[in-house]
């Protein structure tokens, strides 16, 4: 309960990271709920709002709470209510607090300037609140500050940057106190002067109230820790939230890795950098989950097989870690996960120095992976493949997530000059690049990291590399056996592709191709940018499939019968993928792409890496992808799920001290009303 409270206390942090209006919209939704006392129909009747417009408002409110902001957590594009502005004004009219909140934010809710429909850099007219009240801050200024302060030892994940009217800058550090003790601050200095003469100052206390509460809850939780490692981990969390020290947070992550096989798994803080346009600042998230022991046993077998699987990847030993450190890999049932969107799997910590020398953990979120709406449509799959695909997609996805997290994100070595004159490879006889067949000429210099070198593209690039690892190793039938699949060919055949395991592999490749087609929903032609890292990656893998040749993968398109309509595009798209050519053509194409992705990452070859990735993720020719495929995708898109999370509460009178007594799980109906009620009753 205490850990869950710490996680949810960061919800307002997420809202503030999205847009200036998000926190006000959140308060408005909860105030309207409070004034209605949960009787939405009566409220609508009292203020003369139609049932249709009430339903539209409730749907908007549920989507807002599911994404913790008015921009999609998966896609980074703004969503606007289908009900008119007057509906929100009317629903808020019966309560003074709600009325004041609606007046403050209703115009922003409906603002639809093209640039503000997407998250991105302010100088491009896009929305971000990682740089609050700084409309004229430029991308080059952000990069200069990050580069300069990075050299001073300041980590960026829990920061925001504010440009002042005099041209100087403040770095806002998330912390529960505004004046941490000097020995608990990550840098020796509080301010610096940039080479151009402008000043950069540290300001502690961003999100002060929320971080202070999270720190208190972690301190209380430490009293109930299962072991000394867990107790130390929770203490480091509390220290980080209180002081803003990311060095303390890194210590918590090392201890988290060391805390093997806990019954309750948690990781809370500033974790993923997907939504910062600069790709370095992280969004708050808070995983609290219970271990699924049966599924975890399967993943344990995959971990055990990793040393034999890694050499099968398409690069030499010089580009792989010197020693594979077996991680803890668990299957979890999520209790709560306040964030802008819940993933199906996680591989963390994201700090490469910890991953390379200390290790990492993988988790698969079983109840998220298996969640499906009744009669959910499946566009773009051929009718002849639909039964096989439906029967095998869950197993295929389970294997894909496992390989993606463990051997995708968990593989690879960064060639580094770890300190001046010291290298983690033989500098006198450098490794031979599998791309050029010549000694490597680039590597990471002291203080450089993967994300600092590759910048905004790093998140999507790494997701693509991990997905390619999964697609490559899914072709290994020894791995299929780990997951209990039968690799025996049917009907006297000697081809393993004719086995149940072959069906799962086929479903896996179909699933990736379908995701690549559907990904175009997340590309904005107006902004010329992708809004979601994973979908950008999957589009590029689809292009690799299509480029495999010999008819391995083809998109069959049906012309639109009304081609003159605006944005008509194709009427339908069907994926035709040759099952018999997965091992000969599909895997070969994936391996060729993966070899380049991995080598460029390993050697810090940002020029070649960015060039490759930009070419592979460009939806060109535009007439085909943007004017033909994308309109069809938008017409046939399936609504993304939002998850109603339970709450925990202490039964009254059961304990004198907070944290003692019987804890009760409170669950809510899987509906828009249940979603709103769940957040209202948390009182965050």
XYZ file of C-alpha atoms in Angstrom:
684
model
C 0.000 0.000 0.000
C 2.766 2.459 0.896
C 4.701 1.724 -2.286
C 1.540 2.133 -4.354
C 0.919 5.482 -2.648
C 4.455 6.600 -3.539
C 3.827 5.628 -7.162
C 0.487 7.421 -7.420
C 1.842 10.534 -5.701
C 3.838 11.163 -8.866
C 0.725 11.309 -11.040
C 0.663 15.084 -10.960
C 4.306 15.112 -12.018
C 3.336 13.291 -15.209
C 0.502 15.763 -15.837
C 2.936 18.684 -15.496
C 5.402 17.047 -17.850
C 2.792 16.815 -20.625
C 1.204 20.261 -21.011
C 0.531 23.396 -18.917
C -3.207 22.675 -18.901
C -3.144 18.958 -18.014
C -3.122 19.328 -14.232
C -6.052 21.754 -14.379
C -8.025 19.391 -16.630
C -7.352 16.591 -14.134
C -8.693 18.698 -11.258
C -11.693 19.682 -13.378
C -12.630 16.053 -14.087
C -12.417 15.118 -10.420
C -14.326 18.234 -9.344
C -17.154 17.499 -11.775
C -17.229 13.916 -10.479
C -17.408 15.181 -6.903
C -20.243 17.573 -7.708
C -22.171 14.775 -9.456
C -21.591 12.344 -6.545
C -21.106 9.749 -9.276
C -24.650 10.192 -10.635
C -23.738 11.370 -14.104
C -27.218 11.012 -15.552
C -28.728 13.299 -12.895
C -25.967 15.886 -13.346
C -26.516 15.919 -17.120
C -30.243 16.282 -16.643
C -29.832 19.116 -14.125
C -27.682 21.160 -16.515
C -29.480 20.143 -19.752
C -26.640 18.140 -21.328
C -27.721 15.394 -23.745
C -26.825 11.757 -23.112
C -24.720 11.764 -26.282
C -22.633 14.722 -25.168
C -22.354 13.322 -21.635
C -21.020 10.065 -23.091
C -18.511 12.041 -25.173
C -17.315 13.906 -22.059
C -16.986 10.697 -20.040
C -15.036 9.047 -22.857
C -12.692 12.047 -22.983
C -12.257 11.990 -19.198
C -11.420 8.262 -19.211
C -8.916 8.697 -22.057
C -7.373 11.665 -20.258
C -6.924 9.684 -17.046
C -5.654 6.644 -18.937
C -2.965 8.780 -20.586
C -2.486 11.142 -17.614
C -2.670 14.141 -19.869
C -4.389 15.477 -22.965
C -1.810 13.954 -25.320
C -1.752 10.267 -26.170
C 0.824 8.374 -24.128
C 1.238 6.125 -27.162
C 1.504 8.521 -30.073
C 2.160 11.920 -28.461
C -0.729 13.570 -30.347
C -3.414 15.695 -28.730
C -6.966 14.420 -28.360
C -9.986 16.715 -28.097
C -13.488 15.908 -26.779
C -16.206 15.086 -29.293
C -18.693 17.079 -27.221
C -18.870 20.850 -27.772
C -17.150 23.268 -25.413
C -20.528 24.233 -23.934
C -20.924 20.690 -22.564
C -17.913 21.021 -20.264
C -18.946 24.516 -19.200
C -22.443 23.243 -18.356
C -21.253 20.167 -16.443
C -18.961 22.377 -14.357
C -21.547 25.097 -13.753
C -23.081 23.620 -10.586
C -19.882 23.740 -8.509
C -17.817 26.887 -7.925
C -14.478 25.065 -7.919
C -15.314 23.128 -11.092
C -16.602 26.286 -12.752
C -13.366 28.166 -12.016
C -11.281 25.260 -13.303
C -13.308 25.012 -16.519
C -12.856 28.733 -17.183
C -9.113 28.292 -16.710
C -8.607 25.357 -19.095
C -11.540 24.928 -21.492
C -9.969 26.978 -24.291
C -6.741 24.965 -24.029
C -8.722 21.716 -24.165
C -10.101 22.661 -27.576
C -7.021 24.467 -28.941
C -6.259 22.852 -32.308
C -3.381 24.814 -33.828
C -1.559 22.297 -36.069
C 1.741 22.573 -34.219
C 0.157 22.130 -30.798
C -1.472 18.879 -31.861
C 1.857 17.113 -31.282
C 4.534 16.985 -28.599
C 7.882 18.323 -29.708
C 10.318 21.240 -29.545
C 8.836 24.676 -28.756
C 10.745 26.368 -31.588
C 8.857 24.123 -34.021
C 5.547 25.239 -32.534
C 4.907 21.937 -30.743
C 3.856 21.272 -27.168
C 6.136 20.199 -24.352
C 6.244 21.046 -20.670
C 9.773 19.781 -20.134
C 10.745 23.395 -20.954
C 8.033 25.326 -19.044
C 7.319 28.990 -19.808
C 10.096 28.910 -22.421
C 8.477 29.356 -25.850
C 11.656 30.741 -27.386
C 14.085 28.093 -26.105
C 15.786 26.446 -29.067
C 16.831 22.885 -29.677
C 20.454 23.989 -29.995
C 20.281 25.755 -26.600
C 18.822 22.635 -24.984
C 21.539 20.442 -26.503
C 24.286 22.872 -25.460
C 23.045 22.932 -21.850
C 22.741 19.145 -21.746
C 26.221 18.680 -23.183
C 27.816 21.232 -20.845
C 26.089 20.095 -17.639
C 26.634 16.447 -18.567
C 30.360 17.121 -18.490
C 29.865 18.533 -14.973
C 28.231 15.280 -13.878
C 24.586 16.372 -13.874
C 22.188 13.646 -15.003
C 19.094 14.991 -16.806
C 16.301 12.475 -16.178
C 14.532 14.299 -13.318
C 15.053 17.812 -14.677
C 13.239 20.433 -16.687
C 14.810 23.563 -18.250
C 13.403 27.076 -18.028
C 14.703 29.945 -20.139
C 14.517 33.260 -18.294
C 13.661 36.621 -19.822
C 17.285 37.775 -19.476
C 18.458 34.849 -21.629
C 19.873 32.805 -18.752
C 18.578 29.365 -17.785
C 17.335 27.457 -14.755
C 17.521 23.687 -14.494
C 14.578 22.606 -12.359
C 15.366 19.485 -10.340
C 12.541 17.329 -8.995
C 13.024 17.069 -5.230
C 11.033 17.071 -2.023
C 13.271 19.710 -0.427
C 14.531 22.977 -1.904
C 17.932 23.105 -0.234
C 19.497 19.627 -0.074
C 22.678 19.140 1.979
C 25.789 19.726 -0.160
C 26.959 16.146 0.306
C 23.685 14.883 -1.195
C 23.875 16.975 -4.367
C 25.214 15.266 -7.494
C 27.393 18.194 -8.640
C 29.875 20.341 -6.762
C 28.513 23.602 -8.163
C 24.997 25.067 -8.337
C 25.602 27.341 -11.305
C 27.838 27.653 -14.324
C 28.575 30.028 -17.141
C 28.229 28.600 -20.644
C 30.911 29.339 -23.280
C 28.537 31.931 -24.783
C 28.398 33.824 -21.462
C 24.889 32.821 -20.401
C 24.347 31.417 -16.922
C 22.812 28.075 -15.948
C 21.577 27.644 -12.376
C 20.186 24.653 -10.491
C 16.831 25.159 -8.777
C 15.646 22.378 -6.465
C 12.059 21.691 -5.478
C 10.350 21.030 -8.799
C 7.249 18.920 -7.976
C 8.190 19.429 -4.320
C 4.932 18.345 -2.684
C 4.618 15.137 -4.718
C 8.247 14.087 -4.270
C 8.161 14.825 -0.539
C 5.124 12.557 -0.124
C 6.723 9.815 -2.238
C 9.870 9.985 -0.077
C 7.844 9.655 3.130
C 5.954 6.638 1.817
C 9.169 4.916 0.758
C 10.712 5.505 4.188
C 7.653 3.964 5.835
C 7.676 1.061 3.372
C 11.309 0.331 4.246
C 10.157 -0.662 7.753
C 8.272 -3.567 6.178
C 10.953 -4.634 3.670
C 11.348 -8.356 3.009
C 15.161 -8.278 3.282
C 18.120 -5.952 3.804
C 18.623 -5.391 0.049
C 15.024 -4.291 -0.357
C 15.277 -2.077 2.714
C 18.380 -0.359 1.322
C 16.702 0.004 -2.091
C 13.652 1.744 -0.621
C 15.921 4.023 1.424
C 17.798 5.085 -1.722
C 14.496 5.761 -3.485
C 13.457 7.997 -0.584
C 16.807 9.794 -0.628
C 16.555 10.424 -4.379
C 12.991 11.738 -4.224
C 13.846 13.987 -1.294
C 17.162 15.456 -2.480
C 16.828 15.127 -6.246
C 19.981 13.002 -6.417
C 20.014 10.741 -9.444
C 23.203 9.146 -8.122
C 21.039 7.923 -5.223
C 18.467 6.733 -7.739
C 21.207 4.818 -9.602
C 22.111 3.154 -6.302
C 18.456 2.160 -5.897
C 18.562 0.614 -9.363
C 21.633 -1.467 -8.527
C 19.888 -2.718 -5.400
C 16.732 -3.348 -7.449
C 18.775 -5.601 -9.738
C 20.221 -7.359 -6.674
C 16.775 -7.935 -5.153
C 16.123 -11.205 -6.976
C 12.734 -12.895 -6.941
C 10.675 -10.580 -4.724
C 7.008 -11.397 -4.219
C 6.109 -7.765 -4.911
C 8.054 -6.040 -7.678
C 8.338 -2.275 -7.918
C 10.331 0.342 -9.772
C 9.342 3.975 -9.357
C 10.912 7.174 -10.603
C 11.959 9.070 -13.709
C 12.526 6.129 -16.058
C 11.730 6.462 -19.780
C 12.814 9.351 -22.019
C 10.412 8.781 -24.916
C 8.398 12.005 -24.574
C 11.139 14.595 -24.110
C 11.806 15.952 -27.622
C 15.518 16.010 -26.737
C 15.302 12.355 -25.710
C 17.053 12.689 -22.328
C 14.492 13.845 -19.711
C 12.344 11.094 -18.266
C 8.705 10.762 -17.344
C 7.650 9.648 -13.881
C 6.202 6.153 -13.703
C 5.467 3.730 -10.901
C 5.289 -0.031 -11.329
C 3.755 -2.047 -8.489
C 3.043 -5.690 -9.330
C 2.717 -9.236 -8.018
C 4.882 -12.042 -9.405
C 3.208 -14.677 -11.614
C 5.249 -17.700 -10.560
C 4.138 -20.100 -13.312
C 5.000 -17.731 -16.163
C 8.227 -16.713 -14.425
C 9.486 -20.312 -14.625
C 9.359 -20.116 -18.437
C 11.354 -16.910 -18.464
C 13.888 -18.420 -16.085
C 14.542 -21.121 -18.683
C 15.031 -18.403 -21.316
C 17.568 -16.651 -19.068
C 19.424 -19.929 -18.628
C 19.560 -20.369 -22.412
C 20.807 -16.815 -23.074
C 24.554 -17.638 -23.176
C 23.879 -20.102 -26.014
C 21.483 -17.740 -27.825
C 23.586 -14.563 -27.823
C 26.349 -15.897 -30.133
C 23.654 -16.568 -32.750
C 23.090 -12.846 -33.188
C 24.673 -11.303 -36.301
C 27.761 -9.657 -34.791
C 31.022 -10.924 -33.396
C 32.066 -11.434 -29.794
C 33.918 -8.098 -29.766
C 30.570 -6.338 -29.967
C 28.986 -8.342 -27.160
C 29.447 -7.976 -23.404
C 32.552 -9.720 -22.090
C 30.354 -11.674 -19.691
C 26.604 -12.196 -19.714
C 25.204 -11.529 -16.259
C 21.961 -13.500 -15.926
C 19.193 -11.080 -14.954
C 16.095 -11.667 -12.910
C 13.290 -12.189 -15.470
C 9.816 -12.310 -14.019
C 6.246 -12.349 -15.220
C 4.117 -9.899 -13.283
C 0.467 -9.180 -12.682
C 0.237 -5.398 -12.519
C -1.505 -3.986 -9.470
C -0.939 -0.378 -10.492
C 1.235 1.503 -12.938
C 0.590 5.263 -12.925
C 2.138 6.467 -16.171
C 1.154 7.873 -19.546
C 0.756 4.306 -20.811
C 1.422 0.790 -19.577
C 3.872 -1.340 -21.600
C 3.778 -5.135 -21.933
C 7.413 -5.603 -20.965
C 10.276 -3.669 -19.403
C 14.040 -3.956 -19.402
C 15.688 -1.611 -16.930
C 17.732 0.142 -15.561
C 18.263 2.374 -18.599
C 21.711 3.440 -17.386
C 24.240 1.714 -19.637
C 27.007 1.745 -17.042
C 24.792 -0.242 -14.633
C 23.630 -2.613 -17.369
C 27.164 -3.285 -18.575
C 28.834 -3.823 -15.221
C 26.097 -4.627 -12.705
C 23.232 -6.129 -14.652
C 19.569 -5.501 -15.342
C 16.121 -6.982 -14.888
C 13.420 -8.001 -17.317
C 9.747 -8.085 -16.515
C 6.816 -9.195 -18.624
C 3.452 -7.741 -17.613
C 1.200 -10.738 -18.107
C -2.194 -9.219 -17.396
C -1.442 -6.289 -19.709
C -0.216 -8.571 -22.473
C -3.332 -10.756 -22.336
C -5.924 -7.979 -22.008
C -8.296 -7.878 -24.975
C -11.631 -6.294 -25.675
C -14.463 -8.619 -26.748
C -14.755 -9.103 -30.525
C -11.712 -6.911 -31.124
C -11.261 -6.471 -34.906
C -7.963 -7.499 -36.540
C -7.404 -5.454 -39.704
C -4.895 -6.251 -42.485
C -4.638 -10.009 -41.821
C -5.742 -12.184 -44.768
C -8.940 -14.189 -44.122
C -6.992 -17.405 -44.804
C -4.540 -16.517 -42.006
C -7.011 -15.203 -39.461
C -7.730 -18.456 -37.592
C -4.031 -19.366 -37.294
C -3.130 -15.820 -36.299
C -5.848 -15.576 -33.651
C -4.937 -18.955 -32.148
C -1.218 -18.189 -31.872
C -0.766 -14.446 -31.466
C -0.715 -14.443 -27.641
C 2.028 -17.068 -27.486
C 3.920 -15.313 -30.284
C 3.718 -12.022 -28.432
C 4.819 -13.602 -25.153
C 7.947 -14.967 -26.839
C 8.556 -11.711 -28.676
C 8.350 -9.680 -25.458
C 10.705 -12.080 -23.680
C 13.305 -11.976 -26.445
C 12.910 -8.219 -26.916
C 13.490 -7.414 -23.263
C 16.095 -10.026 -22.308
C 18.223 -10.488 -25.403
C 17.255 -7.301 -27.226
C 17.834 -4.613 -24.643
C 20.088 -6.960 -22.682
C 22.570 -7.602 -25.482
C 25.466 -5.680 -26.891
C 28.599 -3.886 -25.795
C 29.355 -0.194 -26.136
C 32.965 0.364 -27.144
C 34.129 3.042 -24.714
C 37.030 5.137 -23.607
C 35.957 4.748 -19.998
C 38.383 7.401 -18.761
C 41.135 9.316 -20.556
C 43.468 6.724 -22.079
C 41.537 3.708 -20.764
C 39.398 1.589 -23.079
C 37.106 -1.410 -22.671
C 38.528 -2.867 -25.890
C 41.995 -3.352 -27.350
C 42.809 0.121 -28.691
C 46.015 -1.128 -30.295
C 44.108 -3.748 -32.263
C 40.521 -2.478 -32.537
C 37.639 -4.823 -33.384
C 36.814 -5.318 -37.051
C 33.503 -3.805 -38.047
C 31.132 -6.411 -39.546
C 29.852 -3.638 -41.841
C 33.097 -2.281 -43.306
C 35.432 -5.221 -42.533
C 37.892 -2.604 -41.267
C 39.013 -1.659 -37.745
C 36.457 0.529 -35.996
C 37.265 4.226 -35.968
C 34.652 5.539 -33.532
C 33.743 4.830 -29.915
C 32.221 6.553 -26.871
C 34.471 9.162 -25.316
C 34.703 9.698 -21.530
C 31.385 10.947 -20.166
C 29.452 10.083 -23.314
C 26.470 7.758 -23.160
C 24.299 6.077 -25.759
C 21.506 8.638 -25.344
C 23.804 11.656 -25.208
C 25.473 10.685 -28.487
C 22.392 9.561 -30.459
C 20.065 12.104 -28.855
C 16.374 12.198 -29.726
C 16.579 9.186 -32.054
C 18.121 6.925 -29.396
C 14.885 5.614 -27.833
C 13.240 4.524 -31.072
C 16.529 3.236 -32.519
C 17.067 1.009 -29.462
C 13.479 -0.260 -29.578
C 14.044 -1.181 -33.210
C 17.269 -3.014 -32.388
C 15.498 -4.974 -29.626
C 12.561 -5.835 -31.904
C 14.976 -7.085 -34.581
C 16.727 -9.276 -32.006
C 13.342 -10.788 -31.144
C 12.483 -11.385 -34.817
C 15.874 -12.989 -35.428
C 15.928 -15.305 -32.400
C 12.257 -16.242 -32.728
C 13.450 -18.329 -35.684
C 15.467 -20.527 -33.302
C 13.311 -23.582 -32.568
C 15.367 -24.387 -29.477
C 13.907 -21.201 -27.991
C 10.420 -22.321 -29.027
C 10.929 -25.465 -26.962
C 11.708 -23.334 -23.891
C 8.180 -21.993 -24.115
C 6.772 -25.514 -24.361
C 6.057 -25.432 -28.109
C 5.957 -28.618 -30.163
C 8.513 -28.464 -32.981
C 7.535 -31.842 -34.465
C 6.461 -31.479 -38.133
C 2.937 -32.607 -38.987
C 1.886 -35.280 -41.476
C 5.311 -36.779 -42.035
C 6.895 -33.497 -43.120
C 10.516 -32.811 -42.268
C 10.007 -29.029 -42.187
C 9.762 -27.551 -38.677
C 7.765 -24.668 -40.124
C 4.903 -27.172 -40.500
C 4.843 -27.704 -36.719
C 2.887 -25.872 -33.998
C 6.072 -23.916 -33.281
C 6.174 -22.904 -36.946
C 2.627 -21.586 -36.651
C 3.651 -19.420 -33.701
C 6.655 -18.096 -35.655
C 4.379 -17.297 -38.600
C 1.996 -15.453 -36.263
C 4.966 -13.523 -34.878
C 6.074 -12.316 -38.325
C 2.483 -11.530 -39.320
C 2.073 -9.569 -36.108
C 5.185 -7.495 -36.800
C 4.097 -6.819 -40.377
C 0.636 -5.789 -39.169
C 2.154 -3.505 -36.550
C 4.302 -1.939 -39.270
C 1.233 -1.136 -41.361
C -0.750 0.132 -38.360
C 2.205 2.276 -37.263
C 1.358 4.943 -39.833
C -1.391 6.119 -37.501
C 1.458 7.529 -35.410
C 3.194 9.456 -38.212
C 2.155 13.076 -38.670
C 2.482 14.188 -42.308
C 1.938 17.794 -41.210
C 4.776 17.743 -38.683
C 6.839 15.234 -40.662
C 7.587 13.273 -37.504
C 6.803 10.063 -35.690
C 4.874 10.298 -32.435
C 5.730 6.908 -30.969
C 9.135 5.248 -30.672
C 8.005 1.600 -30.934
C 5.768 2.211 -33.935
C 8.487 4.083 -35.784
C 10.683 1.048 -35.191
C 8.057 -1.418 -36.407
C 7.504 0.541 -39.602
C 11.188 0.220 -40.430
C 11.069 -3.546 -39.808
C 8.094 -3.809 -42.168
C 10.223 -2.041 -44.781
C 12.949 -4.623 -44.142
C 10.379 -7.405 -44.700
C 9.184 -5.783 -47.921
C 12.784 -5.455 -49.103
C 13.575 -9.131 -48.488
C 12.659 -9.948 -52.089
C 11.287 -13.016 -53.829
C 7.748 -12.195 -52.730
C 8.441 -12.875 -49.057
C 6.213 -10.015 -47.877
C 3.763 -8.085 -50.031
C 1.002 -5.614 -49.206
C -1.984 -6.236 -51.432
C -4.056 -3.083 -51.755
C -7.602 -2.573 -52.931
C -8.283 0.717 -54.748
C -10.766 3.062 -53.129
C -14.024 3.134 -55.136
C -14.247 6.890 -54.414
C -10.677 8.029 -55.130
C -11.642 11.673 -55.450
C -12.519 11.935 -51.745
C -10.118 13.910 -49.585
C -7.579 11.526 -48.091
C -9.318 8.534 -49.634
C -6.278 6.269 -49.805
C -6.648 2.540 -50.395
C -9.938 0.852 -49.585
C -8.190 -2.081 -47.886
C -4.757 -3.601 -47.294
C -3.954 -7.285 -46.881
C -0.608 -8.652 -45.719
C 0.643 -11.591 -47.786
C 3.629 -13.188 -46.078
C 5.172 -16.435 -47.298
C 5.474 -18.723 -44.289
C 7.903 -21.024 -46.126
C 10.378 -18.137 -46.637
C 10.615 -16.848 -43.062
C 13.827 -18.757 -42.312
C 15.415 -18.125 -45.714
C 14.330 -14.577 -46.560
C 12.688 -12.951 -43.546
C 15.395 -13.757 -41.034
C 18.122 -12.857 -43.535
C 16.611 -9.397 -44.092
C 16.187 -8.823 -40.363
C 19.744 -9.928 -39.609
C 21.189 -7.616 -42.259
C 19.316 -4.645 -40.801
C 20.105 -5.643 -37.215
C 23.815 -6.022 -37.931
C 23.992 -2.394 -39.021
C 21.831 -1.067 -36.190
C 23.922 -2.869 -33.600
C 27.334 -2.024 -35.022
C 26.565 1.679 -35.327
C 25.262 1.752 -31.762
C 28.190 -0.248 -30.388
C 30.762 2.010 -32.055
C 29.033 5.375 -31.445
C 28.843 5.898 -35.206
C 26.045 8.411 -34.948
C 26.411 9.691 -38.519
C 25.922 6.302 -40.172
C 23.383 5.177 -37.561
C 21.117 8.194 -37.935
C 21.357 8.068 -41.724
C 20.313 4.405 -41.787
C 17.469 4.856 -39.329
C 16.091 7.973 -40.968
C 16.056 6.203 -44.343
C 14.375 3.098 -42.948
C 11.722 5.042 -41.038
C 10.904 7.541 -43.778
C 7.444 6.771 -45.242
C 8.640 7.120 -48.813
C 7.397 7.125 -51.494
C 4.967 9.535 -49.923
C 2.268 8.920 -52.520
C 2.134 5.251 -51.534
C 2.548 5.401 -47.757
C 1.003 8.746 -46.821
C -1.628 9.173 -49.492
C -2.418 5.494 -50.002
C -1.757 3.368 -46.914
C -2.174 5.880 -44.080
C -5.796 6.944 -44.816
C -6.798 3.265 -44.874
C -4.991 2.705 -41.557
C -6.819 5.635 -39.960
C -10.195 4.337 -41.133
C -9.545 0.856 -39.769
C -7.622 1.682 -36.613
C -8.604 -0.047 -33.383
C -9.013 2.081 -30.255
C -6.086 1.725 -27.866
C -6.920 0.326 -24.450
C -6.759 2.225 -21.197
C -6.491 0.293 -17.961
C -8.594 0.719 -14.844
C -6.233 0.151 -11.906
C -7.204 -0.949 -8.432
C -6.393 0.903 -5.242
C -5.341 -0.243 -1.808
C -6.547 1.122 1.500
C -5.971 0.425 5.157
C -9.047 -0.843 6.969
C -10.039 1.711 9.574
C -8.963 0.970 13.121
C -6.647 -1.897 12.167
C -3.386 -0.153 13.003
C -2.157 2.795 15.087
C 0.780 3.621 12.864
C 0.514 4.315 9.152
C 1.568 1.178 7.317
C 0.212 -1.229 9.952
C -3.053 -3.140 9.770
C -4.985 -5.017 7.108
C -4.727 -3.752 3.548
C -7.749 -4.099 1.300
C -7.663 -4.160 -2.515
C -10.377 -1.986 -4.050
C -11.275 -2.839 -7.636
C -13.355 -0.816 -10.079
C -15.641 -1.543 -12.983
C -13.944 -1.679 -16.394
C -15.867 1.289 -17.782
C -15.425 5.004 -18.280
C -17.316 5.591 -15.033
C -15.102 3.071 -13.228
C -11.973 4.783 -14.548
C -13.081 8.206 -13.287
C -14.184 6.823 -9.916
C -10.865 5.033 -9.409
C -8.914 8.278 -9.712
C -11.413 10.289 -7.690
C -11.188 7.877 -4.748
C -7.385 7.956 -4.699
C -7.496 11.641 -3.820
C -4.244 12.434 -5.605
